[in-house]
Amino acid sequence: MTSLPAGITIRPVTIPTRADDPDGADFRAMSGVRNAVYEEISGHTDHSMSAESLLPHYRDDPYEKRMTWLVLDDDEPVGRIGVDLPIERESTLAFVLVELRRAAWGRGIGGAALEMIERVAREHGRQTLQTWVEHPEAPGGRLHPPTGFGSVPAEDHAARFLARRGFALEQVERCSALDLRASWDRVRTLRDDALEAAVGYRVVSWTLPTPSEFTAGYAWMKSRMVTDAPSAALEYDDEVWDAARVATHDERYLEAGQTMLVTAAQHIATGELCAFNELVIAADRSEATHQEDTLVLSRHRGHRLGMLVKCEGLLAWRAIAPDSPRVLTYNAEENRPMLDINEAIGFAPIAYEGAWKKVLR
Ligand SMILES: CC(C)(COP(=O)(O)OP(=O)(O)OC[C@H]1O[C@@H](n2cnc3c(N)ncnc32)[C@H](O)[C@@H]1OP(=O)(O)O)[C@@H](O)C(=O)NCCC(=O)NCCS
């Protein structure tokens, strides 16, 4: 096994009860390193989250085991390592990350961290490692995923690092931003057109916690995210969502001080929820908004419901977060129907991520 460079230590991060507890120092350091790494890569702070906001998302729950380590260089935090294990029946998956401050690159820390990750994954019976990485533009050759959509620079440090260690680029994801300070006329027109086309459906919406009348429908749609969204050769477990899982999900966001607006389309004749969109913002509502899941259930496609829930959500968002400057969203580069909607609304690409997979032998 490769040894760590001199002066480097890796230690497991304790998840404190509160972020400002005395035993929360490593968690706070881990949050700080996370934000610094993302800012170094993307050049902006829209991905930043406070330790208080991150903490609830790291608590143990029945659906996922999260393990996190802090990387220290002579006691100075320079990175973090993560292994997330879905607790679904017979899961073989591990979602992993190594994130180091730029000044710590190229010394063999990443390689040693990846070896540790592989060992931990094997110990937990997981063979398939998957990771998502933003790749800033760089000159030189390109790597193309088997989907045939998008590419990443082959000479980007992380792309080279992963490719040389047995990871395959499976999918390219586009990160797009919508300027919330621009005119809303286009969104209103698109909403009106979609409403006219969506005969037999109505829009319902709520901020978390999910009202009981919508729990079953929301749970079903959340479970379909892993089956109905384009995932290339990436692997996901089937997820079972019930009222308890929705409650755990909702508690995470509420405890983090985040506001989530869910905008859904309901089939009027049956009452079924069949499309939804999520917008999220931190306690500080002057920060960037993040669009999380959006889905139209397969058998309800073709009625402009995607456009409808996105536009209705954005229009309602004006009252909830009037000072938020933009919305960020991620889409698979081959997901043309979703990209068409986003582009029509005014979302423009700002970055590309690679989705990488390695199957351990
Ligand atoms: C990608 C990342 C984890 C790589 O970490 P790293 O510490 O730079 O990785 P290493 O130092 O082990 O290897 C990087 C290169 O440095 C070289 N190297 C390794 N040890 C070295 C040493 N002692 N001296 C000089 N160079 C060295 C290696 O040959 C390697 O080259 P290669 O990738 O072409 O094989 C790091 O850049 C990072 O955190 N990036 C941001 C987050 C990210 O993209 N993570 C992706 C993985 S989830």
Tab-separated table of C-alpha atoms and ligand atoms in Angstrom:
chain	number	residue	atom	x	y	z
A	1	MET	CA	0.000	0.000	0.000
A	2	THR	CA	1.192	3.550	-0.792
A	3	SER	CA	2.129	5.384	2.380
A	4	LEU	CA	1.009	8.919	3.089
A	5	PRO	CA	3.550	11.705	2.485
A	6	ALA	CA	5.414	12.853	5.610
A	7	GLY	CA	3.355	15.133	7.858
A	8	ILE	CA	-0.006	14.023	6.437
A	9	THR	CA	-2.593	12.391	8.675
A	10	ILE	CA	-6.119	11.234	7.952
A	11	ARG	CA	-8.648	11.002	10.760
A	12	PRO	CA	-12.329	10.108	10.908
A	13	VAL	CA	-14.656	13.063	11.449
A	14	THR	CA	-16.966	12.822	14.463
A	15	ILE	CA	-20.503	13.975	13.723
A	16	PRO	CA	-21.343	16.313	16.633
A	17	THR	CA	-24.801	16.968	18.018
A	18	ARG	CA	-24.420	20.651	17.199
A	19	ALA	CA	-21.888	22.158	14.812
A	20	ASP	CA	-20.595	24.536	17.509
A	21	ASP	CA	-20.084	21.787	20.111
A	22	PRO	CA	-16.503	21.364	21.344
A	23	ASP	CA	-16.320	17.966	19.587
A	24	GLY	CA	-17.469	19.635	16.357
A	25	ALA	CA	-14.072	21.171	15.533
A	26	ASP	CA	-13.217	18.537	12.904
A	27	PHE	CA	-16.687	18.775	11.391
A	28	ARG	CA	-16.310	22.555	11.135
A	29	ALA	CA	-12.857	22.107	9.597
A	30	MET	CA	-14.267	19.553	7.136
A	31	SER	CA	-16.989	22.030	6.106
A	32	GLY	CA	-14.429	24.786	5.638
A	33	VAL	CA	-12.215	22.582	3.464
A	34	ARG	CA	-15.234	21.485	1.410
A	35	ASN	CA	-16.182	25.083	0.662
A	36	ALA	CA	-12.598	26.155	-0.074
A	37	VAL	CA	-12.041	23.256	-2.506
A	38	TYR	CA	-15.261	24.032	-4.394
A	39	GLU	CA	-14.377	27.709	-4.596
A	40	GLU	CA	-10.883	26.902	-5.881
A	41	ILE	CA	-12.320	24.688	-8.624
A	42	SER	CA	-15.383	26.718	-9.661
A	43	GLY	CA	-14.184	30.247	-8.931
A	44	HIS	CA	-17.394	31.117	-7.042
A	45	THR	CA	-18.959	30.476	-3.638
A	46	ASP	CA	-22.411	29.284	-4.732
A	47	HIS	CA	-21.636	25.750	-3.508
A	48	SER	CA	-20.684	26.929	0.000
A	49	MET	CA	-22.653	25.658	2.959
A	50	SER	CA	-22.230	26.522	6.620
A	51	ALA	CA	-21.279	23.737	9.029
A	52	GLU	CA	-24.722	24.163	10.647
A	53	SER	CA	-26.464	23.577	7.306
A	54	LEU	CA	-24.301	20.602	6.373
A	55	LEU	CA	-24.535	18.814	9.696
A	56	PRO	CA	-28.096	17.416	9.446
A	57	HIS	CA	-27.224	15.915	6.069
A	58	TYR	CA	-24.396	13.942	7.721
A	59	ARG	CA	-26.427	12.389	10.522
A	60	ASP	CA	-26.848	8.635	10.616
A	61	ASP	CA	-30.103	7.495	9.133
A	62	PRO	CA	-31.578	4.154	8.048
A	63	TYR	CA	-30.965	4.855	4.343
A	64	GLU	CA	-27.301	5.732	4.040
A	65	LYS	CA	-24.089	5.262	5.996
A	66	ARG	CA	-21.830	8.305	5.591
A	67	MET	CA	-18.162	8.149	6.537
A	68	THR	CA	-15.962	11.224	6.402
A	69	TRP	CA	-12.292	11.838	7.115
A	70	LEU	CA	-10.298	15.016	7.494
A	71	VAL	CA	-6.888	15.257	5.822
A	72	LEU	CA	-4.359	17.241	7.839
A	73	ASP	CA	-0.925	18.523	6.896
A	74	ASP	CA	0.896	19.153	10.180
A	75	ASP	CA	-2.505	19.756	11.803
A	76	GLU	CA	-3.689	22.123	9.094
A	77	PRO	CA	-6.837	20.845	7.327
A	78	VAL	CA	-6.041	20.397	3.624
A	79	GLY	CA	-8.747	18.044	2.449
A	80	ARG	CA	-11.516	15.601	3.120
A	81	ILE	CA	-12.423	12.068	2.096
A	82	GLY	CA	-15.925	10.631	1.920
A	83	VAL	CA	-17.503	7.219	1.456
A	84	ASP	CA	-21.307	7.079	1.352
A	85	LEU	CA	-22.932	3.652	1.391
A	86	PRO	CA	-26.599	3.331	0.447
A	87	ILE	CA	-28.359	0.983	2.866
A	88	GLU	CA	-30.534	-0.645	0.255
A	89	ARG	CA	-30.884	-4.419	0.045
A	90	GLU	CA	-27.758	-6.075	-1.375
A	91	SER	CA	-26.257	-2.756	-2.454
A	92	THR	CA	-22.826	-3.058	-4.096
A	93	LEU	CA	-22.388	0.715	-4.427
A	94	ALA	CA	-20.178	3.314	-2.756
A	95	PHE	CA	-20.346	7.037	-3.556
A	96	VAL	CA	-16.888	8.392	-2.874
A	97	LEU	CA	-14.869	11.593	-2.854
A	98	VAL	CA	-11.369	12.890	-2.284
A	99	GLU	CA	-11.242	16.687	-2.138
A	100	LEU	CA	-7.936	18.420	-1.482
A	101	ARG	CA	-6.915	22.068	-1.361
A	102	ARG	CA	-4.964	22.911	-4.506
A	103	ALA	CA	-1.742	23.526	-2.569
A	104	ALA	CA	-1.810	19.878	-1.478
A	105	TRP	CA	-2.108	18.357	-4.970
A	106	GLY	CA	0.603	16.289	-6.648
A	107	ARG	CA	2.209	14.902	-3.488
A	108	GLY	CA	0.609	11.483	-3.514
A	109	ILE	CA	-2.134	12.293	-0.976
A	110	GLY	CA	-4.989	11.681	-3.437
A	111	GLY	CA	-3.569	8.339	-4.530
A	112	ALA	CA	-3.170	7.142	-0.933
A	113	ALA	CA	-6.684	8.392	-0.083
A	114	LEU	CA	-8.159	6.473	-2.995
A	115	GLU	CA	-6.440	3.290	-1.828
A	116	MET	CA	-7.986	3.806	1.600
A	117	ILE	CA	-11.407	4.366	0.015
A	118	GLU	CA	-11.116	1.145	-1.979
A	119	ARG	CA	-10.175	-0.774	1.153
A	120	VAL	CA	-13.130	0.655	3.089
A	121	ALA	CA	-15.507	-0.100	0.215
A	122	ARG	CA	-14.310	-3.718	-0.003
A	123	GLU	CA	-14.627	-4.122	3.769
A	124	HIS	CA	-18.286	-3.127	3.406
A	125	GLY	CA	-18.867	-5.457	0.474
A	126	ARG	CA	-19.061	-2.677	-2.129
A	127	GLN	CA	-17.470	-3.132	-5.531
A	128	THR	CA	-18.764	-0.188	-7.557
A	129	LEU	CA	-17.292	3.223	-6.748
A	130	GLN	CA	-18.861	6.337	-8.283
A	131	THR	CA	-17.846	9.975	-7.996
A	132	TRP	CA	-18.805	13.340	-9.516
A	133	VAL	CA	-16.134	15.952	-10.227
A	134	GLU	CA	-16.253	19.435	-11.728
A	135	HIS	CA	-13.628	19.725	-14.487
A	136	PRO	CA	-12.592	23.289	-15.337
A	137	GLU	CA	-11.765	23.862	-19.005
A	138	ALA	CA	-8.178	23.021	-19.994
A	139	PRO	CA	-6.333	22.898	-23.328
A	140	GLY	CA	-5.409	19.586	-24.946
A	141	GLY	CA	-7.309	16.375	-25.645
A	142	ARG	CA	-10.825	15.476	-24.545
A	143	LEU	CA	-12.349	12.464	-22.836
A	144	HIS	CA	-15.759	11.377	-24.123
A	145	PRO	CA	-18.250	9.272	-22.171
A	146	PRO	CA	-19.956	6.292	-23.894
A	147	THR	CA	-23.226	8.295	-23.977
A	148	GLY	CA	-21.682	10.361	-26.810
A	149	PHE	CA	-22.798	13.600	-25.140
A	150	GLY	CA	-20.323	16.130	-23.775
A	151	SER	CA	-16.647	15.724	-22.929
A	152	VAL	CA	-14.142	16.770	-20.279
A	153	PRO	CA	-10.529	17.958	-20.670
A	154	ALA	CA	-8.230	14.922	-20.528
A	155	GLU	CA	-5.456	17.049	-19.013
A	156	ASP	CA	-7.516	18.326	-16.089
A	157	HIS	CA	-5.672	17.162	-12.951
A	158	ALA	CA	-8.661	15.259	-11.495
A	159	ALA	CA	-9.610	13.701	-14.853
A	160	ARG	CA	-6.088	12.379	-15.327
A	161	PHE	CA	-5.949	11.237	-11.718
A	162	LEU	CA	-9.170	9.219	-12.007
A	163	ALA	CA	-8.503	7.825	-15.485
A	164	ARG	CA	-5.053	6.561	-14.442
A	165	ARG	CA	-6.540	4.833	-11.427
A	166	GLY	CA	-9.108	2.739	-13.260
A	167	PHE	CA	-12.133	5.055	-13.233
A	168	ALA	CA	-14.166	5.371	-16.445
A	169	LEU	CA	-15.962	8.556	-17.453
A	170	GLU	CA	-19.586	7.415	-17.793
A	171	GLN	CA	-21.555	10.644	-18.140
A	172	VAL	CA	-21.104	14.401	-18.435
A	173	GLU	CA	-23.359	16.666	-16.401
A	174	ARG	CA	-23.954	20.284	-17.235
A	175	CYS	CA	-24.224	22.822	-14.417
A	176	SER	CA	-26.402	25.723	-15.568
A	177	ALA	CA	-27.355	28.998	-13.946
A	178	LEU	CA	-30.443	31.166	-14.313
A	179	ASP	CA	-30.162	34.875	-13.515
A	180	LEU	CA	-33.047	35.635	-11.147
A	181	ARG	CA	-32.528	39.366	-11.651
A	182	ALA	CA	-33.345	39.187	-15.357
A	183	SER	CA	-36.856	39.731	-16.734
A	184	TRP	CA	-39.561	37.224	-15.754
A	185	ASP	CA	-41.621	37.784	-18.913
A	186	ARG	CA	-40.251	34.702	-20.638
A	187	VAL	CA	-40.971	32.459	-17.633
A	188	ARG	CA	-44.537	33.797	-17.411
A	189	THR	CA	-45.175	33.171	-21.108
A	190	LEU	CA	-43.730	29.663	-20.931
A	191	ARG	CA	-45.836	28.926	-17.849
A	192	ASP	CA	-49.015	30.146	-19.571
A	193	ASP	CA	-48.288	28.006	-22.657
A	194	ALA	CA	-47.558	24.944	-20.530
A	195	LEU	CA	-50.718	25.453	-18.495
A	196	GLU	CA	-52.759	25.511	-21.695
A	197	ALA	CA	-51.147	22.256	-22.897
A	198	ALA	CA	-51.464	20.429	-19.566
A	199	VAL	CA	-55.141	19.604	-19.897
A	200	GLY	CA	-56.358	17.418	-17.026
A	201	TYR	CA	-53.597	18.468	-14.600
A	202	ARG	CA	-53.313	21.116	-11.906
A	203	VAL	CA	-50.372	22.532	-9.968
A	204	VAL	CA	-49.996	21.989	-6.216
A	205	SER	CA	-47.041	23.161	-4.145
A	206	TRP	CA	-45.711	23.196	-0.619
A	207	THR	CA	-42.663	24.128	1.390
A	208	LEU	CA	-41.272	21.382	3.615
A	209	PRO	CA	-42.492	19.683	5.735
A	210	THR	CA	-44.564	17.747	3.206
A	211	PRO	CA	-48.271	17.950	4.038
A	212	SER	CA	-49.735	14.514	4.799
A	213	GLU	CA	-52.052	14.625	1.763
A	214	PHE	CA	-49.002	14.697	-0.526
A	215	THR	CA	-46.672	12.323	1.343
A	216	ALA	CA	-47.525	9.142	-0.586
A	217	GLY	CA	-47.375	10.843	-3.979
A	218	TYR	CA	-44.119	12.628	-3.188
A	219	ALA	CA	-42.592	9.386	-1.842
A	220	TRP	CA	-43.478	7.563	-5.063
A	221	MET	CA	-41.990	10.307	-7.253
A	222	LYS	CA	-38.783	10.401	-5.152
A	223	SER	CA	-38.414	6.631	-5.582
A	224	ARG	CA	-38.722	7.068	-9.360
A	225	MET	CA	-35.813	9.546	-9.539
A	226	VAL	CA	-33.308	6.685	-9.716
A	227	THR	CA	-35.270	4.748	-12.328
A	228	ASP	CA	-36.766	7.428	-14.592
A	229	ALA	CA	-33.868	9.898	-15.007
A	230	PRO	CA	-31.100	9.209	-17.597
A	231	SER	CA	-28.220	7.559	-15.739
A	232	ALA	CA	-25.992	6.163	-18.533
A	233	ALA	CA	-23.991	3.200	-17.168
A	234	LEU	CA	-23.997	4.616	-13.653
A	235	GLU	CA	-25.535	2.332	-11.082
A	236	TYR	CA	-28.191	3.149	-8.519
A	237	ASP	CA	-30.084	0.923	-6.136
A	238	ASP	CA	-33.835	0.834	-6.299
A	239	GLU	CA	-34.963	3.069	-3.455
A	240	VAL	CA	-38.012	2.389	-1.351
A	241	TRP	CA	-39.601	5.631	-0.163
A	242	ASP	CA	-42.386	5.682	2.413
A	243	ALA	CA	-43.777	8.265	4.830
A	244	ALA	CA	-40.918	7.687	7.296
A	245	ARG	CA	-38.294	8.308	4.618
A	246	VAL	CA	-40.034	11.485	3.473
A	247	ALA	CA	-40.136	12.646	7.110
A	248	THR	CA	-36.378	11.985	7.510
A	249	HIS	CA	-35.679	13.810	4.245
A	250	ASP	CA	-37.785	16.788	5.309
A	251	GLU	CA	-36.226	16.942	8.797
A	252	ARG	CA	-32.743	17.201	7.277
A	253	TYR	CA	-33.621	20.357	5.349
A	254	LEU	CA	-35.619	21.904	8.162
A	255	GLU	CA	-32.921	21.307	10.764
A	256	ALA	CA	-30.378	22.795	8.324
A	257	GLY	CA	-32.480	25.973	8.198
A	258	GLN	CA	-33.020	25.429	4.464
A	259	THR	CA	-36.278	26.204	2.693
A	260	MET	CA	-37.424	23.755	0.028
A	261	LEU	CA	-40.326	24.508	-2.276
A	262	VAL	CA	-41.828	21.483	-4.030
A	263	THR	CA	-43.969	22.311	-7.047
A	264	ALA	CA	-45.917	19.331	-8.374
A	265	ALA	CA	-48.409	18.516	-11.106
A	266	GLN	CA	-51.454	16.528	-10.049
A	267	HIS	CA	-53.588	14.456	-12.399
A	268	ILE	CA	-57.023	15.851	-11.592
A	269	ALA	CA	-59.081	12.734	-12.382
A	270	THR	CA	-57.071	10.401	-10.132
A	271	GLY	CA	-55.362	12.783	-7.699
A	272	GLU	CA	-52.003	11.204	-8.623
A	273	LEU	CA	-48.887	13.396	-8.326
A	274	CYS	CA	-47.000	12.908	-11.573
A	275	ALA	CA	-44.323	15.618	-11.902
A	276	PHE	CA	-42.310	17.696	-9.476
A	277	ASN	CA	-39.549	20.228	-9.081
A	278	GLU	CA	-37.568	21.214	-5.973
A	279	LEU	CA	-35.993	24.615	-5.225
A	280	VAL	CA	-33.795	24.990	-2.147
A	281	ILE	CA	-32.116	27.886	-0.377
A	282	ALA	CA	-30.072	28.247	2.795
A	283	ALA	CA	-31.194	30.157	5.883
A	284	ASP	CA	-29.499	33.155	4.276
A	285	ARG	CA	-31.888	33.766	1.414
A	286	SER	CA	-29.537	36.157	-0.355
A	287	GLU	CA	-27.432	33.154	-1.414
A	288	ALA	CA	-27.765	31.166	-4.644
A	289	THR	CA	-30.786	28.894	-5.021
A	290	HIS	CA	-30.281	25.245	-5.915
A	291	GLN	CA	-32.674	23.310	-8.063
A	292	GLU	CA	-32.595	19.728	-6.857
A	293	ASP	CA	-34.823	16.940	-8.214
A	294	THR	CA	-37.103	17.452	-11.207
A	295	LEU	CA	-39.031	14.579	-12.738
A	296	VAL	CA	-42.072	13.823	-14.828
A	297	LEU	CA	-43.178	10.216	-14.302
A	298	SER	CA	-42.679	8.300	-17.559
A	299	ARG	CA	-46.343	7.693	-18.323
A	300	HIS	CA	-47.250	11.363	-17.876
A	301	ARG	CA	-44.656	12.727	-20.294
A	302	GLY	CA	-45.681	14.761	-23.340
A	303	HIS	CA	-48.020	17.205	-21.536
A	304	ARG	CA	-45.475	19.984	-20.838
A	305	LEU	CA	-45.558	19.105	-17.138
A	306	GLY	CA	-41.784	19.566	-16.792
A	307	MET	CA	-42.010	23.104	-18.110
A	308	LEU	CA	-45.107	23.735	-15.984
A	309	VAL	CA	-43.633	22.718	-12.616
A	310	LYS	CA	-40.328	24.467	-13.308
A	311	CYS	CA	-41.934	27.771	-14.305
A	312	GLU	CA	-44.549	27.707	-11.537
A	313	GLY	CA	-41.808	26.966	-9.019
A	314	LEU	CA	-39.621	29.826	-10.227
A	315	LEU	CA	-42.510	32.298	-10.261
A	316	ALA	CA	-43.466	31.355	-6.690
A	317	TRP	CA	-39.804	31.526	-5.662
A	318	ARG	CA	-39.748	35.283	-6.259
A	319	ALA	CA	-41.823	35.793	-3.120
A	320	ILE	CA	-39.850	33.256	-1.062
A	321	ALA	CA	-36.301	34.380	-1.921
A	322	PRO	CA	-36.486	37.765	-3.645
A	323	ASP	CA	-32.794	38.473	-2.948
A	324	SER	CA	-31.381	35.218	-4.309
A	325	PRO	CA	-29.337	36.171	-7.387
A	326	ARG	CA	-29.460	32.913	-9.371
A	327	VAL	CA	-30.519	29.294	-9.541
A	328	LEU	CA	-28.058	26.475	-10.219
A	329	THR	CA	-29.128	23.174	-11.703
A	330	TYR	CA	-27.460	19.967	-12.954
A	331	ASN	CA	-28.561	17.897	-15.934
A	332	ALA	CA	-27.124	14.974	-17.838
A	333	GLU	CA	-25.727	16.289	-21.108
A	334	GLU	CA	-27.802	13.689	-23.013
A	335	ASN	CA	-31.033	14.737	-21.276
A	336	ARG	CA	-32.244	16.834	-24.212
A	337	PRO	CA	-35.886	17.139	-23.085
A	338	MET	CA	-34.794	18.638	-19.752
A	339	LEU	CA	-32.079	20.812	-21.318
A	340	ASP	CA	-34.612	22.137	-23.856
A	341	ILE	CA	-36.829	23.265	-20.983
A	342	ASN	CA	-33.967	24.843	-19.060
A	343	GLU	CA	-32.552	26.606	-22.105
A	344	ALA	CA	-35.989	27.981	-23.019
A	345	ILE	CA	-36.359	29.359	-19.475
A	346	GLY	CA	-32.937	31.048	-19.748
A	347	PHE	CA	-30.539	28.695	-17.942
A	348	ALA	CA	-27.017	28.904	-19.425
A	349	PRO	CA	-24.117	26.433	-18.876
A	350	ILE	CA	-21.460	27.532	-16.373
A	351	ALA	CA	-19.532	24.279	-15.765
A	352	TYR	CA	-19.316	20.581	-16.580
A	353	GLU	CA	-18.950	17.628	-14.242
A	354	GLY	CA	-17.741	14.137	-15.007
A	355	ALA	CA	-19.526	11.166	-13.459
A	356	TRP	CA	-16.898	8.452	-12.961
A	357	LYS	CA	-17.199	4.790	-12.100
A	358	LYS	CA	-14.745	2.086	-11.102
A	359	VAL	CA	-15.663	-1.542	-10.530
A	360	LEU	CA	-13.256	-3.229	-8.107
A	361	ARG	CA	-12.006	-6.646	-9.199
B	1	LIG	C1	-8.036	14.765	-7.857
B	1	LIG	C2	-7.256	14.888	-6.554
B	1	LIG	C3	-7.972	14.093	-5.463
B	1	LIG	C4	-5.865	14.276	-6.800
B	1	LIG	O1	-5.141	14.340	-5.588
B	1	LIG	P1	-3.541	14.442	-5.586
B	1	LIG	O2	-3.100	14.417	-4.191
B	1	LIG	O3	-3.109	15.571	-6.446
B	1	LIG	O4	-3.188	13.055	-6.269
B	1	LIG	P2	-1.723	12.405	-6.283
B	1	LIG	O5	-0.717	13.373	-5.850
B	1	LIG	O6	-1.805	11.106	-5.580
B	1	LIG	O7	-1.579	12.124	-7.828
B	1	LIG	C5	-1.614	13.213	-8.746
B	1	LIG	C6	-0.381	13.210	-9.611
B	1	LIG	O8	0.724	13.599	-8.853
B	1	LIG	C7	1.793	12.698	-9.086
B	1	LIG	N1	2.473	12.433	-7.811
B	1	LIG	C8	2.147	11.518	-6.909
B	1	LIG	N2	3.003	11.557	-5.885
B	1	LIG	C9	3.856	12.539	-6.144
B	1	LIG	C10	4.951	13.086	-5.458
B	1	LIG	N3	5.344	12.586	-4.290
B	1	LIG	N4	5.555	14.121	-6.024
B	1	LIG	C11	5.192	14.608	-7.209
B	1	LIG	N5	4.146	14.121	-7.904
B	1	LIG	C12	3.496	13.115	-7.376
B	1	LIG	C13	1.197	11.411	-9.560
B	1	LIG	O9	2.034	10.817	-10.496
B	1	LIG	C14	-0.106	11.848	-10.152
B	1	LIG	O10	-0.066	11.935	-11.531
B	1	LIG	P3	-1.222	11.218	-12.354
B	1	LIG	O11	-2.535	11.655	-11.756
B	1	LIG	O12	-1.038	11.682	-13.730
B	1	LIG	O13	-1.026	9.769	-12.122
B	1	LIG	C15	-7.082	16.359	-6.138
B	1	LIG	O14	-6.560	17.067	-7.226
B	1	LIG	C16	-8.366	17.021	-5.710
B	1	LIG	O15	-8.732	16.960	-4.565
B	1	LIG	N6	-9.062	17.710	-6.658
B	1	LIG	C17	-10.300	18.375	-6.354
B	1	LIG	C18	-11.427	17.407	-6.046
B	1	LIG	C19	-11.552	16.356	-7.078
B	1	LIG	O16	-11.583	16.642	-8.264
B	1	LIG	N7	-11.635	15.095	-6.662
B	1	LIG	C20	-11.696	13.985	-7.596
B	1	LIG	C21	-11.686	12.659	-6.956
B	1	LIG	S1	-13.216	12.309	-6.126
